[in-house]
Coordinates of C-alpha atoms and ligand atoms in Angstrom, one line a residue:
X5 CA 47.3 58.5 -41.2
X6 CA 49.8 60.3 -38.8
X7 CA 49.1 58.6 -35.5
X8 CA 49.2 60.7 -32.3
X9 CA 53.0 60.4 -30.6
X10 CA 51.1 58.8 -27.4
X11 CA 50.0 55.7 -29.8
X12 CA 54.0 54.8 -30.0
X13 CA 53.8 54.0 -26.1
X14 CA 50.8 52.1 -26.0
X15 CA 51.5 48.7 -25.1
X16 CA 48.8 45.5 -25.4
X17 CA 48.3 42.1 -24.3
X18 CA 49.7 39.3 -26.0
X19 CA 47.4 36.6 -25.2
X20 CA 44.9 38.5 -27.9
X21 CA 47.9 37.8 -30.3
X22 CA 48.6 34.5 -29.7
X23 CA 44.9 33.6 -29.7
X24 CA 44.7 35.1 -32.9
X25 CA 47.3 33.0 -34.2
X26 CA 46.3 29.9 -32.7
X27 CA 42.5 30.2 -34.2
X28 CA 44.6 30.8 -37.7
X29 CA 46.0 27.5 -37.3
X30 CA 42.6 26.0 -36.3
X31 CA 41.4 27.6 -39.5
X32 CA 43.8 25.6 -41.4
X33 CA 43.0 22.0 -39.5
X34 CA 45.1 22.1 -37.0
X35 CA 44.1 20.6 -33.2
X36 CA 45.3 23.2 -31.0
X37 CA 45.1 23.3 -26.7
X38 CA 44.2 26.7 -25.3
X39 CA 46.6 27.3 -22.5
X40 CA 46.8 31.2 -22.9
X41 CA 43.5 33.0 -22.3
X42 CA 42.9 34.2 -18.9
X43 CA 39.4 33.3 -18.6
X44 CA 37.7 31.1 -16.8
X45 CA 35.9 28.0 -19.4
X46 CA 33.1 28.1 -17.1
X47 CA 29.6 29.3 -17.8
X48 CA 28.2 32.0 -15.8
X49 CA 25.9 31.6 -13.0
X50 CA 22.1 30.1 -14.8
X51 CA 21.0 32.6 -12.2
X52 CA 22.9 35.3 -13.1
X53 CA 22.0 35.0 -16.8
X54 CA 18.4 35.2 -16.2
X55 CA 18.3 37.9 -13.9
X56 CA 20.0 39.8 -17.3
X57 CA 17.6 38.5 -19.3
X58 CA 14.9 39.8 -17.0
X59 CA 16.4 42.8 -16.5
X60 CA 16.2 43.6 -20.5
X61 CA 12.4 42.3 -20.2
X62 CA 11.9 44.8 -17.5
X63 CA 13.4 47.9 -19.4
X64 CA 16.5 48.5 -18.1
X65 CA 17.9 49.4 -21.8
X66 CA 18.5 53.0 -21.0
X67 CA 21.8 54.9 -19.2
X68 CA 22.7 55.1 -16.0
X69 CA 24.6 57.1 -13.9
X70 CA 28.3 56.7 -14.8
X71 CA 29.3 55.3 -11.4
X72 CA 27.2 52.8 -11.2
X73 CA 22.9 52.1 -10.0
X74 CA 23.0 52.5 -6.8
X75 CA 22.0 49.4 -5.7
X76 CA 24.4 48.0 -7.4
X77 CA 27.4 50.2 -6.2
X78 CA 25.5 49.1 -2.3
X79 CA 25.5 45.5 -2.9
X80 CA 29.4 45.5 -3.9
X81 CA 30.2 48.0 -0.6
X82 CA 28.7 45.5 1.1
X83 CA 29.7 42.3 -0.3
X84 CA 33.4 44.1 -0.9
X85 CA 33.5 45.1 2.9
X86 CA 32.1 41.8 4.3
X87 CA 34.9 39.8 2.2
X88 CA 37.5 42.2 3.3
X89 CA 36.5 42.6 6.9
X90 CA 36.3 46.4 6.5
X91 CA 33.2 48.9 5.8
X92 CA 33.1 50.7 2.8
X93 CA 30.1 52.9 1.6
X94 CA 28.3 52.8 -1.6
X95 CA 29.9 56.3 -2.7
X96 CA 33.1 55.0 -2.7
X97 CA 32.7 52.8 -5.3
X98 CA 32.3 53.1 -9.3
X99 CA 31.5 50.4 -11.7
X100 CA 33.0 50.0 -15.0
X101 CA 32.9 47.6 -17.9
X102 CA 35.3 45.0 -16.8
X103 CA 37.9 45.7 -14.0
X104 CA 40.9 47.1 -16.8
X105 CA 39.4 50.1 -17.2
X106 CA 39.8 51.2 -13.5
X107 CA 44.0 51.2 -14.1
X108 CA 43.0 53.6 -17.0
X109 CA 41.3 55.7 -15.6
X110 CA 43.5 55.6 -11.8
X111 CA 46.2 56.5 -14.2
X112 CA 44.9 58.6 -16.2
X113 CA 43.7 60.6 -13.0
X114 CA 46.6 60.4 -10.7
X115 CA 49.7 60.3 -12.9
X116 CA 51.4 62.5 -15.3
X117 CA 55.1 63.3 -16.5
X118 CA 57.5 63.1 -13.9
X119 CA 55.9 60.6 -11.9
X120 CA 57.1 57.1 -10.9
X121 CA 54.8 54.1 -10.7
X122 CA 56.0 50.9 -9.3
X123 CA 54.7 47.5 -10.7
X124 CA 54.9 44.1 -10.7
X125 CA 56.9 42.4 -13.4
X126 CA 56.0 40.0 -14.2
X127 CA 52.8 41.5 -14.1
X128 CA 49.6 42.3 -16.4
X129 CA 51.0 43.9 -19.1
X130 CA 48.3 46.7 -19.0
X131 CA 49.8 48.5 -15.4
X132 CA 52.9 49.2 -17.7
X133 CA 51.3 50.1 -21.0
X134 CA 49.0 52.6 -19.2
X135 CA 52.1 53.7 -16.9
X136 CA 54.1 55.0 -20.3
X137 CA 50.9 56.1 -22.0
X138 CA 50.0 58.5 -19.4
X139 CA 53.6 59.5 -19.9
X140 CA 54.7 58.5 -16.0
X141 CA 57.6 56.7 -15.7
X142 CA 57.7 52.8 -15.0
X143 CA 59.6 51.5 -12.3
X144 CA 59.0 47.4 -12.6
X145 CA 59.5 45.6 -9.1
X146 CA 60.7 41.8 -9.5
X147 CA 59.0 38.9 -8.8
X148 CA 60.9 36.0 -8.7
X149 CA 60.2 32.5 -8.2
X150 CA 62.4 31.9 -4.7
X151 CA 60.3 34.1 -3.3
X152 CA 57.1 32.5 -4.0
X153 CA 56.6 35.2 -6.7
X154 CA 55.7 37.5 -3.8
X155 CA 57.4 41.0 -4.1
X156 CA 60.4 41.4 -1.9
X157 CA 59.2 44.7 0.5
X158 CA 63.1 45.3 1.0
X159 CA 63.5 46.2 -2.7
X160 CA 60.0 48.2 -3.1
X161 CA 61.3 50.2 -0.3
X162 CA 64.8 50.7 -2.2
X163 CA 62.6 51.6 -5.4
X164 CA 60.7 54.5 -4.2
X165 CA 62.1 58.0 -4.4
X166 CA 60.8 61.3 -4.2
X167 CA 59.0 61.0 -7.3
X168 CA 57.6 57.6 -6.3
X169 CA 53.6 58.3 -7.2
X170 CA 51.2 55.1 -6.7
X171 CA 52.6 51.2 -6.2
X172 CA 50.1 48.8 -8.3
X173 CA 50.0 45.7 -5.8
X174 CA 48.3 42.1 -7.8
X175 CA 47.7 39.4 -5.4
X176 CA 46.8 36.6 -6.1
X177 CA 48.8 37.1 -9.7
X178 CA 48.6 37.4 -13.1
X179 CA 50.8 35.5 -14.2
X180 CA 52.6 33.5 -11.5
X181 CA 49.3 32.7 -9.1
X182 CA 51.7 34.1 -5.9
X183 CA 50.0 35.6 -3.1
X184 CA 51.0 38.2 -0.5
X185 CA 51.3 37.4 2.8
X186 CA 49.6 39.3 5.8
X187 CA 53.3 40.6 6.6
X188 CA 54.3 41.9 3.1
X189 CA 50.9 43.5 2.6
X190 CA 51.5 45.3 6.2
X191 CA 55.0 46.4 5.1
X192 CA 53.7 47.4 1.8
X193 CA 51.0 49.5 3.6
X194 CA 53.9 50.7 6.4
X195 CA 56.1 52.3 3.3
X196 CA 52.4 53.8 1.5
X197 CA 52.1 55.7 4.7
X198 CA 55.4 56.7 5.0
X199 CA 55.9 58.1 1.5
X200 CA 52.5 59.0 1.0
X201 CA 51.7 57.0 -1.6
X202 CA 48.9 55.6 -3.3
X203 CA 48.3 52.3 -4.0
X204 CA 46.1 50.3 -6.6
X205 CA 45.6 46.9 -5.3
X206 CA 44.5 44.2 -8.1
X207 CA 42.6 42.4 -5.9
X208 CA 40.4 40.6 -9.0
X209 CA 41.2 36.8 -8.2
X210 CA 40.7 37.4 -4.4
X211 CA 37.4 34.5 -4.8
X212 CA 40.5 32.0 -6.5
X213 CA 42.7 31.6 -3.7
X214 CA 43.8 27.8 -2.6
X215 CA 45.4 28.7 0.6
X216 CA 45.9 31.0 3.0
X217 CA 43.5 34.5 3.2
X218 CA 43.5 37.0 1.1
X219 CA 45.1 40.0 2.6
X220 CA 43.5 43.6 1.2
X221 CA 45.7 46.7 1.7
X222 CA 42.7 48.4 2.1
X223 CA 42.7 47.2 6.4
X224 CA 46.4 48.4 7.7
X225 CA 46.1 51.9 9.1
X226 CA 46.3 54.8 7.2
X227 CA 45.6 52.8 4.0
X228 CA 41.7 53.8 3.7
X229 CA 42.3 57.0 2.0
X230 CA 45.1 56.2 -0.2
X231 CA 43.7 52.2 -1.9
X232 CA 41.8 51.5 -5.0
X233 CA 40.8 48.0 -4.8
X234 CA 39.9 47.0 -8.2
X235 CA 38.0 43.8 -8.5
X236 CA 35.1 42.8 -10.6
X237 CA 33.1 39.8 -12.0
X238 CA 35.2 38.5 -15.1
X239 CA 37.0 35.9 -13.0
X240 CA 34.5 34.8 -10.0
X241 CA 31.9 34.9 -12.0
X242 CA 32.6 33.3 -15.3
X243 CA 31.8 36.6 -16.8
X244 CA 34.7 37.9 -18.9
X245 CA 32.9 38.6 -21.9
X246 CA 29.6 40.8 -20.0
X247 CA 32.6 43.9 -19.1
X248 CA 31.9 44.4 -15.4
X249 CA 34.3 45.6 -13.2
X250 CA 34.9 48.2 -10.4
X251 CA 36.8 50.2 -8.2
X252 CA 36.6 51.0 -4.5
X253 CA 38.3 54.4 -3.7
X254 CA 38.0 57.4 -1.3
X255 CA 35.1 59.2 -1.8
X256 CA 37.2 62.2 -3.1
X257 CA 38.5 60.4 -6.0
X258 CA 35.7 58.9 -7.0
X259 CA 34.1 62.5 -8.9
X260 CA 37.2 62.1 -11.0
X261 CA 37.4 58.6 -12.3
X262 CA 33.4 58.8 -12.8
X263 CA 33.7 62.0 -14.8
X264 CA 36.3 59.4 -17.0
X265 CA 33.7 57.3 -17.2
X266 CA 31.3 60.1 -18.6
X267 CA 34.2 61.2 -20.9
X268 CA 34.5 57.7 -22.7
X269 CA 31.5 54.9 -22.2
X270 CA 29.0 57.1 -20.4
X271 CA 28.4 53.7 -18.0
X272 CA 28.2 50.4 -18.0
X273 CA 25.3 48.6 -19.3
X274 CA 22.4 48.7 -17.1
X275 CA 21.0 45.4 -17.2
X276 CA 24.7 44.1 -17.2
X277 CA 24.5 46.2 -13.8
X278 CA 21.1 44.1 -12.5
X279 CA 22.7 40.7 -13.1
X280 CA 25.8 42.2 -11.1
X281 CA 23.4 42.5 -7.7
X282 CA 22.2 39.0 -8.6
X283 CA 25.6 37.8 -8.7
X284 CA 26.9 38.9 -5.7
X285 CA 23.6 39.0 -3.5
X286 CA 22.7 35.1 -4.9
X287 CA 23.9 32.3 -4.2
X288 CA 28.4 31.6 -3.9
X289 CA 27.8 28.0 -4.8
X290 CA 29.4 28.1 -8.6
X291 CA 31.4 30.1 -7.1
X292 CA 33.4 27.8 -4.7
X293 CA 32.6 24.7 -7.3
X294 CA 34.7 26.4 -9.5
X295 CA 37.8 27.1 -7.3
X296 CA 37.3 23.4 -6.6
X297 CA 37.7 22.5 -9.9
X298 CA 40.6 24.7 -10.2
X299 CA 42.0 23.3 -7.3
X300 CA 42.3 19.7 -9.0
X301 CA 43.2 21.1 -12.2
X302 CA 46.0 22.9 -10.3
X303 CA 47.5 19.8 -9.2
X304 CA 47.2 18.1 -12.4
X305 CA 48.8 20.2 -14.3
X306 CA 52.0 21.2 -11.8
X307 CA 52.6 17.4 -11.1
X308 CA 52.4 17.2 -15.3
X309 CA 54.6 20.4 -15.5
X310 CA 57.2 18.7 -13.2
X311 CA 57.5 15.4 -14.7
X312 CA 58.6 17.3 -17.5
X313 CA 62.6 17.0 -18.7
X314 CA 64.1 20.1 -17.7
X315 CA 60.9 21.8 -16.6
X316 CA 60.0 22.8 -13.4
X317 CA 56.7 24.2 -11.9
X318 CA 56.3 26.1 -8.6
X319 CA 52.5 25.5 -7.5
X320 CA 50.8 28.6 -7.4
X321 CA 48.7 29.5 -4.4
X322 CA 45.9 31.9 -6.1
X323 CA 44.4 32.9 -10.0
X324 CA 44.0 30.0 -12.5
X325 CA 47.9 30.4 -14.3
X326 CA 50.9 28.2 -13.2
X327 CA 54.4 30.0 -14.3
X328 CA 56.8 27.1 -15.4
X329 CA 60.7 27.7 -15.8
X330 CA 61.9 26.7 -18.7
X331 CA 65.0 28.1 -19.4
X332 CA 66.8 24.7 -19.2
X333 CA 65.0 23.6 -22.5
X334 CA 67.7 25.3 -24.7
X335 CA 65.2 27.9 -26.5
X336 CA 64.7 31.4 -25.3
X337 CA 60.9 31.3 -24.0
X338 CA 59.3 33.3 -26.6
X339 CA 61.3 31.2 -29.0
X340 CA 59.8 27.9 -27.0
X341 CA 56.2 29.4 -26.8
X342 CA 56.0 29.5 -30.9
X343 CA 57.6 26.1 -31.2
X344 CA 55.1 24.8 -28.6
X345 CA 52.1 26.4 -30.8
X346 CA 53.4 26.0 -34.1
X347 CA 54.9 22.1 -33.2
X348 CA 52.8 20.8 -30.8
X349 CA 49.2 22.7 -30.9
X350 CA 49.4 24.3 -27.4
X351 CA 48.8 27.4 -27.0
X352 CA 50.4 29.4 -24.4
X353 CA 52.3 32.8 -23.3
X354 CA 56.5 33.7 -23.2
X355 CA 56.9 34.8 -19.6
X356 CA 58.5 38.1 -21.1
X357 CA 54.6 38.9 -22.1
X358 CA 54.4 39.8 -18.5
X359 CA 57.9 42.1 -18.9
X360 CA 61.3 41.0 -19.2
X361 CA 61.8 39.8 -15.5
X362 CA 59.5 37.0 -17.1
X363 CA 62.5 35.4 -19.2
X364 CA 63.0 32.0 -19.1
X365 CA 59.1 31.3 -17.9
X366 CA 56.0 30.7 -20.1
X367 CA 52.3 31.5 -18.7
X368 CA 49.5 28.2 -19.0
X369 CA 46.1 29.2 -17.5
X370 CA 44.8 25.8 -16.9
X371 CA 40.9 27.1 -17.1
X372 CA 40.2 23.8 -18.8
X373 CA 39.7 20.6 -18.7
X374 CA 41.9 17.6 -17.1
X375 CA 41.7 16.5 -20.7
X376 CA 42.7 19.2 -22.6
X377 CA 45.7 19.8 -19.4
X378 CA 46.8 16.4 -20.2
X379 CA 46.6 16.0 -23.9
X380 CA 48.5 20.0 -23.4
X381 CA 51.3 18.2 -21.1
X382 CA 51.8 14.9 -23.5
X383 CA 52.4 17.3 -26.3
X384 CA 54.9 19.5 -24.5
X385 CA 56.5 16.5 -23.2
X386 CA 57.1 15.1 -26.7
X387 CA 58.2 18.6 -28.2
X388 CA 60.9 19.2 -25.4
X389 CA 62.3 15.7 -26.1
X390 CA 62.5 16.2 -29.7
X391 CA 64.8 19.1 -28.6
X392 CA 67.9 17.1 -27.1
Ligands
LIG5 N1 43.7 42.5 -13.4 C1 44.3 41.3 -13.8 C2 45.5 41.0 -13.0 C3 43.8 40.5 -14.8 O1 44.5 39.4 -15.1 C4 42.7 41.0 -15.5 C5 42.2 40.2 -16.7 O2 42.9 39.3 -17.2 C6 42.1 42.1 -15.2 C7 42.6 42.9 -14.1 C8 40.9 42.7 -15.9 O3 39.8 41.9 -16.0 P1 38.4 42.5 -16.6 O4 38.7 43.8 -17.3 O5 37.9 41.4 -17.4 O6 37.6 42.7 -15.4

């Protein structure tokens, strides 16, 4: 079947990939350690679950409207704002299965041919598939481990030009965990203004954060009517696998990206929806147990990471992935990252799935546990000794 031209600049996520490939090798016997899915191995909420449950009992198995009930899209104004230190009302926001379809649809709304988009890269791969696909042009902004992984503002600024449309901003980040600081969200905000840009602001691990605050773009001046904050429940929430997600936008946009959501999956499930007021209305405790966890996880596996011939490990500050050089081990990284799955059973990412400013890195999400981190380390220590 002749595909649409479009299809040819579609992009996709490789952790679906390697996943499938790792389960293959399960299917055959082999023991494999999960290091590349970025999801949380954490139930969700007991509460949460049941207040879905009695949200089917109670008949909420029919559409809703396709931003969002509106005590839903209240709650999350309000829980969004009070996180944030900023107001926002329940018309600004529209929900969405899972936070991913929000860069669609932003894109999809705001850019066309002609247009520049600046990204993070390494970044999630989805801000550049959806950049080319809506035919804009992508204009990657490093990240690079000196700097923390945090963007340098100096080269943003030298980045935008007249065609300069929307800068996507991820912090914390997929896939380094590096987190922006007060100063470079300001100056990020400073050059928004003085361009007149927009900005999408992944904000969806602003719950997994180890130090420091999280800084929204959302507060500097000017910023309110030109930010999209997407977040969602995947990550906080254990809740990858319900879709829930949503953006936070000026009220003007928001006819627009809910008439996409009309045009493609008429809403998000409504008693998905219910649990989503429990969620963020209820109790934070799993919540913080889990960034706990993380925490201690964190250190386990950057001290493993490090003790590592000729790997090092910066420790991340934010998200649930650690970003380890490994350029020294004598194998380009996508090379490295099928030796390490197809020689040692662990399973993770090339940096370059993030875009090629992710050479010489690999991504580990260490959402799991200290045992399944260390038997992951012991193996990749073997395998890069058998490579001297
Ligand atoms: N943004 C980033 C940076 C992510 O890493 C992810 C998921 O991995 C998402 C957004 C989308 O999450 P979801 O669609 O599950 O809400």
């Amino acid at each position: 079947m002749k595909l649409a031209g479009r299809m040819s600049r579609l992009g996709t996520e490789t952790a679906f990939e390697v996943l499938a490939r790792a389960r293959a090798l399960e299917a055959k016997g082999r023991n494999i350690v999960h290091l590349e899915i970025g999801e949380p191995d954490f139930d969700t909420p007991a509460h949460v679950i049941e207040a879905a449950v009695a949200a089917l009992h109670s008949g909420y198995t029919h559409y809703s409207p396709s931003p969002g009930i509106p005590e839903l899209r209240d709650s999350i104004a309000r829980n969004a704002g009070a996180k944030r230190g900023l107001t926002f009302s329940a018309d600004q926001v529209v929900v969405t299965p899972g936070g991913k379809p929000i860069m669609f649809f932003v894109l999809l709304a705001l850019a066309e041919e002609g247009d520049e988009v600046i990204y993070p890269n390494p970044g999630f791969p989805i801000y550049g598939s959806m950049i080319d696909f809506v035919g804009a042009t992508a204009v990657p902004v490093p990240l690079r481990e000196e700097n923390q992984f945090r963007l340098d503002v100096v080269e943003l600024g030298a980045l935008i030009s007249p065609r300069t449309r929307l800068i996507i901003i991820n912090s914390p980040q997929n896939p380094t965990g590096g987190v922006l600081s007060r100063s470079d969200v300001q100056r990020i905000a400073e050059l928004a203004v003085e361009h007149d840009l927009v900005v999408l602001s992944d904000e969806i691990y602003c719950d997994i954060l180890y130090e420091g605050e999280h800084v929204s773009i959302a507060e500097f001046p000017g910023m309110a009517e030109r930010t999209i904050i997407l977040d969602g429940f995947s990550k906080a929430y254990a809740m990858t696998g319900w879709r829930m997600g949503y953006g936070i936008m000026p009220t003007s946009l928001v006819p627009s990206i809910a008439r996409l959501v009309t045009n493609s999956v008429s809403c998000t499930a409504t008693f998905i929806q219910r649990a989503g007021i429990v969620a963020l209305d209820g109790p934070q405790d799993d919540v913080r147990s889990m960034v706990e966890e993380f925490r201690r996880r964190r250190q386990v596996i950057v001290d493993g990471l490090n003790a590592i011939p000729r790997v090092r490990c910066a420790m991340p500050s934010g998200a649930f992935y650690v970003f380890p050089y490994v350029g020294d081990v004598g194998l380009d990284c996508r090379t490295f990252a099928d030796y390490l799955l197809n020689e040692a059973g662990v399973a993770t990412l090339a940096g370059t799935s993030f875009g090629k400013y992710g050479e010489g890195y690999l991504r580990l999400s260490y959402a799991n546990s200290v045992e399944n981190l260390q038997k992951a380390l012991e193996r990749i220590d073997s395998a890069v000794r058998r490579l001297t």
